[in-house]
PDB file of C-alpha atoms and ligand atoms in Angstrom:
ATOM      1  CA  MET A  19       0.109   0.092  -0.090  1.00 75.00           C
ATOM      2  CA  ASN A  20       1.148   3.565  -0.881  1.00 91.00           C
ATOM      3  CA  VAL A  21       0.521   6.434   1.609  1.00 96.00           C
ATOM      4  CA  PHE A  22       1.720   9.865   1.256  1.00 97.00           C
ATOM      5  CA  GLY A  23       4.332  11.344   3.628  1.00 98.00           C
ATOM      6  CA  VAL A  24       5.322  14.921   4.067  1.00 98.00           C
ATOM      7  CA  ASP A  25       8.321  15.957   6.169  1.00 97.00           C
ATOM      8  CA  ILE A  26       8.063  19.645   7.356  1.00 97.00           C
ATOM      9  CA  GLY A  27      11.632  20.958   8.420  1.00 92.00           C
ATOM     10  CA  GLY A  28      13.234  24.355   9.098  1.00 87.00           C
ATOM     11  CA  SER A  29      14.834  24.394   5.681  1.00 88.00           C
ATOM     12  CA  GLY A  30      12.644  22.316   3.305  1.00 94.00           C
ATOM     13  CA  ILE A  31       9.253  20.609   3.059  1.00 97.00           C
ATOM     14  CA  LYS A  32       9.554  17.349   1.186  1.00 97.00           C
ATOM     15  CA  GLY A  33       7.313  14.571   0.417  1.00 98.00           C
ATOM     16  CA  ALA A  34       6.641  11.347  -1.589  1.00 98.00           C
ATOM     17  CA  PRO A  35       4.265   8.356  -1.731  1.00 97.00           C
ATOM     18  CA  VAL A  36       5.640   5.782   0.586  1.00 97.00           C
ATOM     19  CA  ASP A  37       5.644   1.923  -0.183  1.00 97.00           C
ATOM     20  CA  LEU A  38       4.621   0.774   3.293  1.00 97.00           C
ATOM     21  CA  GLU A  39       5.419  -2.943   2.743  1.00 96.00           C
ATOM     22  CA  ARG A  40       9.103  -1.852   2.081  1.00 96.00           C
ATOM     23  CA  GLY A  41       9.436   1.272   4.096  1.00 96.00           C
ATOM     24  CA  GLU A  42      10.761   3.133   1.033  1.00 96.00           C
ATOM     25  CA  ILE A  43       9.635   6.123  -0.994  1.00 96.00           C
ATOM     26  CA  ALA A  44       7.879   4.833  -4.070  1.00 96.00           C
ATOM     27  CA  GLN A  45       8.577   7.817  -6.251  1.00 96.00           C
ATOM     28  CA  GLU A  46      11.398  10.432  -6.331  1.00 97.00           C
ATOM     29  CA  ARG A  47      10.433  12.904  -3.508  1.00 97.00           C
ATOM     30  CA  PHE A  48       9.538  16.522  -4.228  1.00 98.00           C
ATOM     31  CA  LYS A  49      10.909  19.356  -2.022  1.00 98.00           C
ATOM     32  CA  VAL A  50       9.939  23.138  -1.706  1.00 98.00           C
ATOM     33  CA  LEU A  51      12.033  25.572   0.404  1.00 97.00           C
ATOM     34  CA  THR A  52      10.381  26.361   3.678  1.00 95.00           C
ATOM     35  CA  PRO A  53       8.934  29.997   3.553  1.00 95.00           C
ATOM     36  CA  HIS A  54      10.235  32.423   6.025  1.00 93.00           C
ATOM     37  CA  PRO A  55       8.420  33.241   8.326  1.00 94.00           C
ATOM     38  CA  ALA A  56       7.320  29.719   8.375  1.00 95.00           C
ATOM     39  CA  THR A  57       3.675  30.585   9.580  1.00 96.00           C
ATOM     40  CA  PRO A  58       1.017  28.021   9.668  1.00 98.00           C
ATOM     41  CA  ASP A  59      -0.668  29.447   6.583  1.00 97.00           C
ATOM     42  CA  ALA A  60       2.503  29.749   4.294  1.00 97.00           C
ATOM     43  CA  VAL A  61       3.642  26.190   5.420  1.00 97.00           C
ATOM     44  CA  ALA A  62       0.236  24.691   4.643  1.00 98.00           C
ATOM     45  CA  ASP A  63       0.424  26.161   1.127  1.00 98.00           C
ATOM     46  CA  CYS A  64       3.752  24.492   0.770  1.00 98.00           C
ATOM     47  CA  VAL A  65       2.484  21.173   1.809  1.00 98.00           C
ATOM     48  CA  ARG A  66      -0.259  21.500  -0.859  1.00 98.00           C
ATOM     49  CA  GLN A  67       2.195  22.210  -3.460  1.00 98.00           C
ATOM     50  CA  VAL A  68       4.310  19.193  -2.427  1.00 98.00           C
ATOM     51  CA  VAL A  69       1.212  16.823  -2.489  1.00 97.00           C
ATOM     52  CA  GLU A  70      -0.338  18.290  -5.584  1.00 96.00           C
ATOM     53  CA  HIS A  71       3.038  17.696  -7.405  1.00 97.00           C
ATOM     54  CA  PHE A  72       1.930  13.957  -7.321  1.00 96.00           C
ATOM     55  CA  GLY A  73      -1.698  14.677  -8.063  1.00 94.00           C
ATOM     56  CA  ARG A  74      -4.691  14.657  -5.826  1.00 89.00           C
ATOM     57  CA  PRO A  75      -4.054  12.619  -2.710  1.00 86.00           C
ATOM     58  CA  SER A  76      -6.069   9.342  -2.920  1.00 86.00           C
ATOM     59  CA  GLY A  77      -6.000   8.577   0.813  1.00 92.00           C
ATOM     60  CA  PRO A  78      -4.635   9.647   4.151  1.00 95.00           C
ATOM     61  CA  VAL A  79      -1.627  11.824   4.286  1.00 97.00           C
ATOM     62  CA  GLY A  80       0.950  11.900   7.218  1.00 98.00           C
ATOM     63  CA  ALA A  81       2.942  15.006   8.006  1.00 98.00           C
ATOM     64  CA  THR A  82       5.697  15.680  10.392  1.00 98.00           C
ATOM     65  CA  PHE A  83       6.269  18.705  12.518  1.00 98.00           C
ATOM     66  CA  PRO A  84       9.306  19.962  14.472  1.00 97.00           C
ATOM     67  CA  GLY A  85       7.601  20.395  17.755  1.00 97.00           C
ATOM     68  CA  VAL A  86       5.208  18.622  20.153  1.00 98.00           C
ATOM     69  CA  VAL A  87       1.920  17.616  18.481  1.00 98.00           C
ATOM     70  CA  VAL A  88      -1.029  16.331  20.608  1.00 98.00           C
ATOM     71  CA  GLY A  89      -4.155  15.063  18.824  1.00 97.00           C
ATOM     72  CA  GLY A  90      -3.218  17.029  15.553  1.00 98.00           C
ATOM     73  CA  THR A  91      -2.634  20.403  17.506  1.00 98.00           C
ATOM     74  CA  THR A  92       1.020  21.656  17.476  1.00 98.00           C
ATOM     75  CA  ARG A  93       1.816  22.760  21.027  1.00 98.00           C
ATOM     76  CA  THR A  94       5.420  24.109  20.761  1.00 97.00           C
ATOM     77  CA  ALA A  95       7.554  25.792  18.173  1.00 94.00           C
ATOM     78  CA  ALA A  96      11.144  25.930  19.383  1.00 88.00           C
ATOM     79  CA  ASN A  97      12.479  26.526  15.787  1.00 87.00           C
ATOM     80  CA  VAL A  98       9.642  27.676  13.887  1.00 90.00           C
ATOM     81  CA  ASP A  99       7.018  30.452  13.688  1.00 95.00           C
ATOM     82  CA  LYS A 100       5.354  30.807  17.104  1.00 96.00           C
ATOM     83  CA  GLY A 101       1.974  31.082  15.241  1.00 97.00           C
ATOM     84  CA  TRP A 102       2.090  27.253  15.267  1.00 98.00           C
ATOM     85  CA  ILE A 103       1.533  27.105  19.130  1.00 98.00           C
ATOM     86  CA  GLY A 104      -2.001  25.883  19.639  1.00 98.00           C
ATOM     87  CA  GLN A 105      -2.666  25.334  15.861  1.00 98.00           C
ATOM     88  CA  ASP A 106      -4.993  22.568  14.754  1.00 98.00           C
ATOM     89  CA  ALA A 107      -2.369  21.629  12.139  1.00 98.00           C
ATOM     90  CA  ALA A 108      -4.206  18.458  11.117  1.00 98.00           C
ATOM     91  CA  ALA A 109      -7.410  20.521  10.277  1.00 98.00           C
ATOM     92  CA  LEU A 110      -5.408  23.315   8.594  1.00 98.00           C
ATOM     93  CA  ILE A 111      -3.286  21.201   6.370  1.00 98.00           C
ATOM     94  CA  GLY A 112      -6.172  18.700   5.804  1.00 97.00           C
ATOM     95  CA  GLY A 113      -8.377  21.502   4.676  1.00 97.00           C
ATOM     96  CA  ARG A 114      -5.793  22.887   2.386  1.00 97.00           C
ATOM     97  CA  ILE A 115      -5.129  19.597   0.685  1.00 96.00           C
ATOM     98  CA  GLY A 116      -8.595  18.035   0.797  1.00 95.00           C
ATOM     99  CA  ALA A 117      -7.645  14.762   2.498  1.00 96.00           C
ATOM    100  CA  PRO A 118      -7.521  13.524   6.076  1.00 96.00           C
ATOM    101  CA  VAL A 119      -4.142  14.357   7.682  1.00 97.00           C
ATOM    102  CA  THR A 120      -2.133  12.915  10.671  1.00 98.00           C
ATOM    103  CA  VAL A 121       0.306  15.081  12.199  1.00 98.00           C
ATOM    104  CA  LEU A 122       3.219  13.915  14.346  1.00 98.00           C
ATOM    105  CA  ASN A 123       6.544  15.126  15.771  1.00 98.00           C
ATOM    106  CA  ASP A 124       9.266  14.924  13.306  1.00 98.00           C
ATOM    107  CA  ALA A 125      11.616  12.741  15.548  1.00 98.00           C
ATOM    108  CA  ASP A 126       8.784  10.324  16.472  1.00 98.00           C
ATOM    109  CA  ALA A 127       8.198   9.979  12.776  1.00 98.00           C
ATOM    110  CA  ALA A 128      11.737   9.290  12.070  1.00 98.00           C
ATOM    111  CA  GLY A 129      12.014   6.883  15.058  1.00 98.00           C
ATOM    112  CA  LEU A 130       8.964   4.822  13.846  1.00 98.00           C
ATOM    113  CA  ALA A 131      10.645   4.462  10.554  1.00 98.00           C
ATOM    114  CA  GLU A 132      13.994   3.443  11.967  1.00 98.00           C
ATOM    115  CA  MET A 133      12.279   0.866  14.432  1.00 98.00           C
ATOM    116  CA  THR A 134      10.358  -0.792  11.774  1.00 98.00           C
ATOM    117  CA  PHE A 135      12.674  -0.573   8.731  1.00 98.00           C
ATOM    118  CA  GLY A 136      15.976   0.565   9.992  1.00 98.00           C
ATOM    119  CA  ALA A 137      18.580   0.580  12.803  1.00 98.00           C
ATOM    120  CA  GLY A 138      16.079  -0.371  15.560  1.00 98.00           C
ATOM    121  CA  ARG A 139      14.402  -3.147  13.733  1.00 98.00           C
ATOM    122  CA  GLY A 140      13.634  -6.040  16.051  1.00 97.00           C
ATOM    123  CA  ARG A 141      14.904  -4.337  19.146  1.00 98.00           C
ATOM    124  CA  THR A 142      12.464  -4.912  21.928  1.00 97.00           C
ATOM    125  CA  GLY A 143      14.187  -3.049  24.961  1.00 98.00           C
ATOM    126  CA  THR A 144      14.388   0.683  25.487  1.00 98.00           C
ATOM    127  CA  VAL A 145      15.593   2.282  22.218  1.00 98.00           C
ATOM    128  CA  ILE A 146      16.062   6.174  21.886  1.00 98.00           C
ATOM    129  CA  VAL A 147      16.237   7.521  18.368  1.00 98.00           C
ATOM    130  CA  LEU A 148      17.918  11.085  18.523  1.00 98.00           C
ATOM    131  CA  THR A 149      17.825  13.354  15.519  1.00 97.00           C
ATOM    132  CA  PHE A 150      20.458  15.961  15.250  1.00 96.00           C
ATOM    133  CA  GLY A 151      19.865  18.997  13.107  1.00 94.00           C
ATOM    134  CA  THR A 152      18.726  22.615  13.886  1.00 92.00           C
ATOM    135  CA  GLY A 153      17.350  21.092  17.011  1.00 95.00           C
ATOM    136  CA  ILE A 154      17.795  17.667  18.780  1.00 97.00           C
ATOM    137  CA  GLY A 155      14.636  15.609  18.395  1.00 98.00           C
ATOM    138  CA  SER A 156      13.964  12.437  20.388  1.00 98.00           C
ATOM    139  CA  ALA A 157      11.817   9.315  20.031  1.00 98.00           C
ATOM    140  CA  VAL A 158      11.750   6.710  22.993  1.00 98.00           C
ATOM    141  CA  PHE A 159      10.520   3.120  22.487  1.00 98.00           C
ATOM    142  CA  THR A 160      10.027   0.284  24.752  1.00 98.00           C
ATOM    143  CA  GLY A 161       8.599  -3.056  23.592  1.00 97.00           C
ATOM    144  CA  GLY A 162       8.519  -1.379  19.957  1.00 97.00           C
ATOM    145  CA  ARG A 163       6.012   1.076  21.313  1.00 97.00           C
ATOM    146  CA  LEU A 164       6.601   4.873  20.984  1.00 98.00           C
ATOM    147  CA  VAL A 165       6.078   7.212  23.968  1.00 98.00           C
ATOM    148  CA  PRO A 166       5.378  10.421  21.821  1.00 98.00           C
ATOM    149  CA  ASN A 167       6.562  13.931  22.276  1.00 98.00           C
ATOM    150  CA  THR A 168       9.539  13.191  24.680  1.00 98.00           C
ATOM    151  CA  GLU A 169      11.380  16.393  23.704  1.00 98.00           C
ATOM    152  CA  LEU A 170      14.895  15.183  25.237  1.00 98.00           C
ATOM    153  CA  GLY A 171      16.485  17.856  23.075  1.00 98.00           C
ATOM    154  CA  HIS A 172      15.494  20.444  25.640  1.00 98.00           C
ATOM    155  CA  LEU A 173      17.048  18.640  28.582  1.00 98.00           C
ATOM    156  CA  GLU A 174      19.214  20.941  30.546  1.00 96.00           C
ATOM    157  CA  LEU A 175      22.925  20.325  30.041  1.00 92.00           C
ATOM    158  CA  GLN A 176      25.513  22.131  31.944  1.00 90.00           C
ATOM    159  CA  GLY A 177      22.923  24.983  32.468  1.00 95.00           C
ATOM    160  CA  HIS A 178      21.929  25.127  28.813  1.00 96.00           C
ATOM    161  CA  ASP A 179      19.127  23.756  26.722  1.00 97.00           C
ATOM    162  CA  ALA A 180      20.945  20.699  25.372  1.00 98.00           C
ATOM    163  CA  GLU A 181      20.007  21.365  21.786  1.00 97.00           C
ATOM    164  CA  ARG A 182      21.693  24.822  21.910  1.00 97.00           C
ATOM    165  CA  ARG A 183      24.987  23.040  22.868  1.00 97.00           C
ATOM    166  CA  ALA A 184      24.943  19.605  20.981  1.00 97.00           C
ATOM    167  CA  SER A 185      22.862  20.018  17.739  1.00 96.00           C
ATOM    168  CA  THR A 186      24.438  20.173  14.230  1.00 96.00           C
ATOM    169  CA  ARG A 187      23.358  23.780  14.210  1.00 95.00           C
ATOM    170  CA  ALA A 188      25.762  24.450  17.215  1.00 96.00           C
ATOM    171  CA  LYS A 189      28.509  22.590  15.692  1.00 97.00           C
ATOM    172  CA  GLU A 190      28.139  24.896  12.625  1.00 97.00           C
ATOM    173  CA  SER A 191      27.523  28.182  14.312  1.00 97.00           C
ATOM    174  CA  GLU A 192      30.353  27.751  16.677  1.00 97.00           C
ATOM    175  CA  ASP A 193      32.577  26.045  14.112  1.00 98.00           C
ATOM    176  CA  LEU A 194      33.278  23.077  16.452  1.00 98.00           C
ATOM    177  CA  SER A 195      35.688  20.323  15.276  1.00 98.00           C
ATOM    178  CA  TRP A 196      34.257  16.821  15.006  1.00 98.00           C
ATOM    179  CA  SER A 197      36.092  15.932  18.278  1.00 97.00           C
ATOM    180  CA  ARG A 198      34.884  19.001  20.199  1.00 98.00           C
ATOM    181  CA  TRP A 199      31.306  18.293  19.060  1.00 98.00           C
ATOM    182  CA  ALA A 200      31.513  14.630  19.798  1.00 98.00           C
ATOM    183  CA  LYS A 201      32.438  15.505  23.319  1.00 97.00           C
ATOM    184  CA  ARG A 202      29.336  17.538  23.759  1.00 97.00           C
ATOM    185  CA  VAL A 203      27.258  14.879  22.149  1.00 98.00           C
ATOM    186  CA  GLY A 204      28.826  12.236  24.472  1.00 98.00           C
ATOM    187  CA  ARG A 205      27.975  14.263  27.570  1.00 97.00           C
ATOM    188  CA  TYR A 206      24.469  14.625  26.283  1.00 98.00           C
ATOM    189  CA  LEU A 207      24.078  10.919  25.665  1.00 98.00           C
ATOM    190  CA  ALA A 208      25.436   9.946  29.026  1.00 98.00           C
ATOM    191  CA  HIS A 209      23.023  12.299  30.608  1.00 98.00           C
ATOM    192  CA  VAL A 210      20.088  10.721  28.687  1.00 98.00           C
ATOM    193  CA  GLU A 211      21.454   7.234  29.460  1.00 98.00           C
ATOM    194  CA  MET A 212      21.595   8.143  33.183  1.00 98.00           C
ATOM    195  CA  LEU A 213      17.827   8.889  32.903  1.00 98.00           C
ATOM    196  CA  PHE A 214      16.628   6.045  30.798  1.00 98.00           C
ATOM    197  CA  SER A 215      19.302   3.282  30.545  1.00 98.00           C
ATOM    198  CA  PRO A 216      18.457   2.374  27.044  1.00 98.00           C
ATOM    199  CA  GLU A 217      19.958  -0.587  25.412  1.00 98.00           C
ATOM    200  CA  LEU A 218      20.322   1.329  22.048  1.00 98.00           C
ATOM    201  CA  PHE A 219      20.707   4.900  20.846  1.00 98.00           C
ATOM    202  CA  VAL A 220      20.041   5.445  17.130  1.00 98.00           C
ATOM    203  CA  ILE A 221      21.502   8.636  15.880  1.00 98.00           C
ATOM    204  CA  GLY A 222      19.659  10.260  12.974  1.00 96.00           C
ATOM    205  CA  GLY A 223      19.302  13.568  11.172  1.00 93.00           C
ATOM    206  CA  GLY A 224      21.592  14.602   8.205  1.00 89.00           C
ATOM    207  CA  VAL A 225      24.646  14.135  10.138  1.00 93.00           C
ATOM    208  CA  SER A 226      24.059  10.319  10.522  1.00 92.00           C
ATOM    209  CA  ARG A 227      25.643  10.196   6.937  1.00 92.00           C
ATOM    210  CA  LYS A 228      28.853  11.186   8.485  1.00 95.00           C
ATOM    211  CA  ALA A 229      28.581   8.888  11.485  1.00 96.00           C
ATOM    212  CA  GLU A 230      32.271   7.598  11.013  1.00 96.00           C
ATOM    213  CA  LYS A 231      33.434  11.057  11.794  1.00 97.00           C
ATOM    214  CA  PHE A 232      32.081  11.392  15.296  1.00 97.00           C
ATOM    215  CA  LEU A 233      30.621   8.222  16.672  1.00 97.00           C
ATOM    216  CA  PRO A 234      33.940   6.572  17.254  1.00 97.00           C
ATOM    217  CA  LEU A 235      34.810   9.714  19.306  1.00 97.00           C
ATOM    218  CA  ILE A 236      32.040   9.323  21.745  1.00 97.00           C
ATOM    219  CA  GLU A 237      33.240   8.226  25.119  1.00 94.00           C
ATOM    220  CA  GLY A 238      31.267   7.481  28.455  1.00 96.00           C
ATOM    221  CA  VAL A 239      28.150   5.880  27.162  1.00 98.00           C
ATOM    222  CA  SER A 240      27.450   2.035  27.730  1.00 98.00           C
ATOM    223  CA  ALA A 241      24.612   1.712  25.466  1.00 98.00           C
ATOM    224  CA  GLU A 242      25.161   0.681  21.948  1.00 98.00           C
ATOM    225  CA  ILE A 243      25.173   3.713  19.609  1.00 98.00           C
ATOM    226  CA  VAL A 244      24.488   3.121  15.841  1.00 98.00           C
ATOM    227  CA  PRO A 245      23.724   5.593  13.081  1.00 97.00           C
ATOM    228  CA  ALA A 246      20.177   5.733  11.588  1.00 97.00           C
ATOM    229  CA  GLN A 247      19.715   3.901   8.171  1.00 96.00           C
ATOM    230  CA  LEU A 248      16.967   5.635   6.483  1.00 94.00           C
ATOM    231  CA  GLU A 249      18.859   8.933   6.500  1.00 78.00           C
ATOM    232  CA  ASN A 250      16.808  11.784   4.806  1.00 83.00           C
ATOM    233  CA  ASN A 251      13.599   9.736   4.198  1.00 94.00           C
ATOM    234  CA  ALA A 252      12.889   8.551   7.648  1.00 97.00           C
ATOM    235  CA  GLY A 253      10.634  11.523   8.325  1.00 97.00           C
ATOM    236  CA  ILE A 254       8.535  10.937   5.175  1.00 98.00           C
ATOM    237  CA  VAL A 255       8.343   7.188   5.642  1.00 98.00           C
ATOM    238  CA  GLY A 256       7.292   7.625   9.390  1.00 98.00           C
ATOM    239  CA  ALA A 257       4.688  10.205   8.597  1.00 98.00           C
ATOM    240  CA  ALA A 258       3.168   7.772   5.999  1.00 98.00           C
ATOM    241  CA  MET A 259       3.227   5.024   8.636  1.00 98.00           C
ATOM    242  CA  ALA A 260       1.382   7.157  11.217  1.00 98.00           C
ATOM    243  CA  ALA A 261      -1.272   8.209   8.654  1.00 98.00           C
ATOM    244  CA  ALA A 262      -1.839   4.607   7.790  1.00 96.00           C
ATOM    245  CA  ALA A 263      -2.128   3.612  11.402  1.00 95.00           C
ATOM    246  CA  ALA A 264      -4.473   6.405  12.382  1.00 91.00           C
ATOM    247  CA  GLY A 265      -7.789   4.955  13.364  1.00 50.00           C
ATOM    248  CA  SER A 266      -6.314   1.570  14.056  1.00 53.00           C
ATOM    249  CA  GLY A 267      -5.306   2.259  17.646  1.00 42.00           C
ATOM    250  CA  PRO A 268      -2.052   3.653  19.124  1.00 43.00           C
ATOM    251  CA  VAL A 269       1.008   3.776  16.715  1.00 46.00           C
ATOM    252  CA  ALA A 270       3.428   0.922  17.208  1.00 43.00           C
ATOM    253  CA  ALA A 271       6.747   0.530  15.509  1.00 44.00           C
ATOM    254  CA  THR A 272       5.926  -3.134  14.459  1.00 39.00           C
TER     255      THR A 272
HETATM  256  C1  BGC B  29      11.638  20.344  19.012  1.00 80.59           C
HETATM  257  C2  BGC B  29      11.327  19.000  18.868  1.00 80.59           C
HETATM  258  C3  BGC B  29      11.824  18.504  17.366  1.00 80.59           C
HETATM  259  C4  BGC B  29      13.323  18.717  17.305  1.00 80.59           C
HETATM  260  C5  BGC B  29      13.928  18.394  15.996  1.00 80.59           C
HETATM  261  C6  BGC B  29      13.242  20.615  18.894  1.00 80.59           C
HETATM  262  O1  BGC B  29      13.539  21.963  18.993  1.00 80.59           O
HETATM  263  O2  BGC B  29      11.376  20.944  20.200  1.00 80.59           O
HETATM  264  O3  BGC B  29       9.936  18.831  18.831  1.00 80.59           O
HETATM  265  O4  BGC B  29      11.493  17.078  17.413  1.00 80.59           O
HETATM  266  O5  BGC B  29      13.567  20.086  17.538  1.00 80.59           O
HETATM  267  O6  BGC B  29      13.271  19.222  14.910  1.00 80.59           O
END
C-alpha cells in the first residue's frame, strides 16, 4: 500500500508516496523551500504544493512537525514560527489539501521508521532515536511502542538547553571540530542514559551520513550507539506509517 508522507523541516518541506511494505519512498521525492516566516498558513500552502506535485491525494496523508503535536494540534515551536503554538495543524493542512491528515512530531516519525525498517528493527528493549539538526529531536520506544513527544533535546545540560550546545546547528555556528562536538554529544548521551538506561541509541538527522567522523569519538556511554539507516527519508516514511495507522489504535513500530 502507498501512503503519502510529508516532512516539514526548518529548511525544506519534502514529500513522496511511501511503499509501506518496504518502508521506502515509491517515487522520487519533491521538495520546496520552507517559507520565512514559516507561518502555519504559508507552510500549509507549501504542503499543498508538495502533495499536488503527485496529483490529488487518494487517501490519508501523514505530516511531520518539528515540535510537540497532541491530537493534531501543534503545541510548541522551538525553531519555527510561534504562530504554530495551539494550531490545529491537522485541520489546517487537511483543509488545504482536501484529505485527512495525521500530524506527528518529526523525531517520532523518524523513530517509527527506524524501528520498523532501519537501525532499531527487532529491538524490544528501550531504544532512543535522536535526530541531530537545527534542534535535537527524540523518540523513545520500549517493546517497540513509542512514547510520543518526549522532547529530550530540551534537557538541561551544563546550564543550557541541550540542543543549543549539541545540535548540528551548534556545531556549525560555533565552528566546532568533530572531536569537540563529539565530546558535547557524548556528555548529552551520557545524561540521557543516566535517565533512561536504553539498550540502544540510534543517531539520526543529516549528520548520520557522517557517523564515522564522530561516533567513534563518543566516550562515557555504555549503550550501543548506531547511525540511523533511513537517513533523509525517515521522516517521510514515518509520517506515512502514522497516517496509515491512524484510526487503528496507538502507533506501534511493528
Ligand atoms: C523540537 C522538537 C523537534 C526537534 C527536531 C526541537 O527543538 O522541540 O519537537 O523534534 O527540535 O526538529
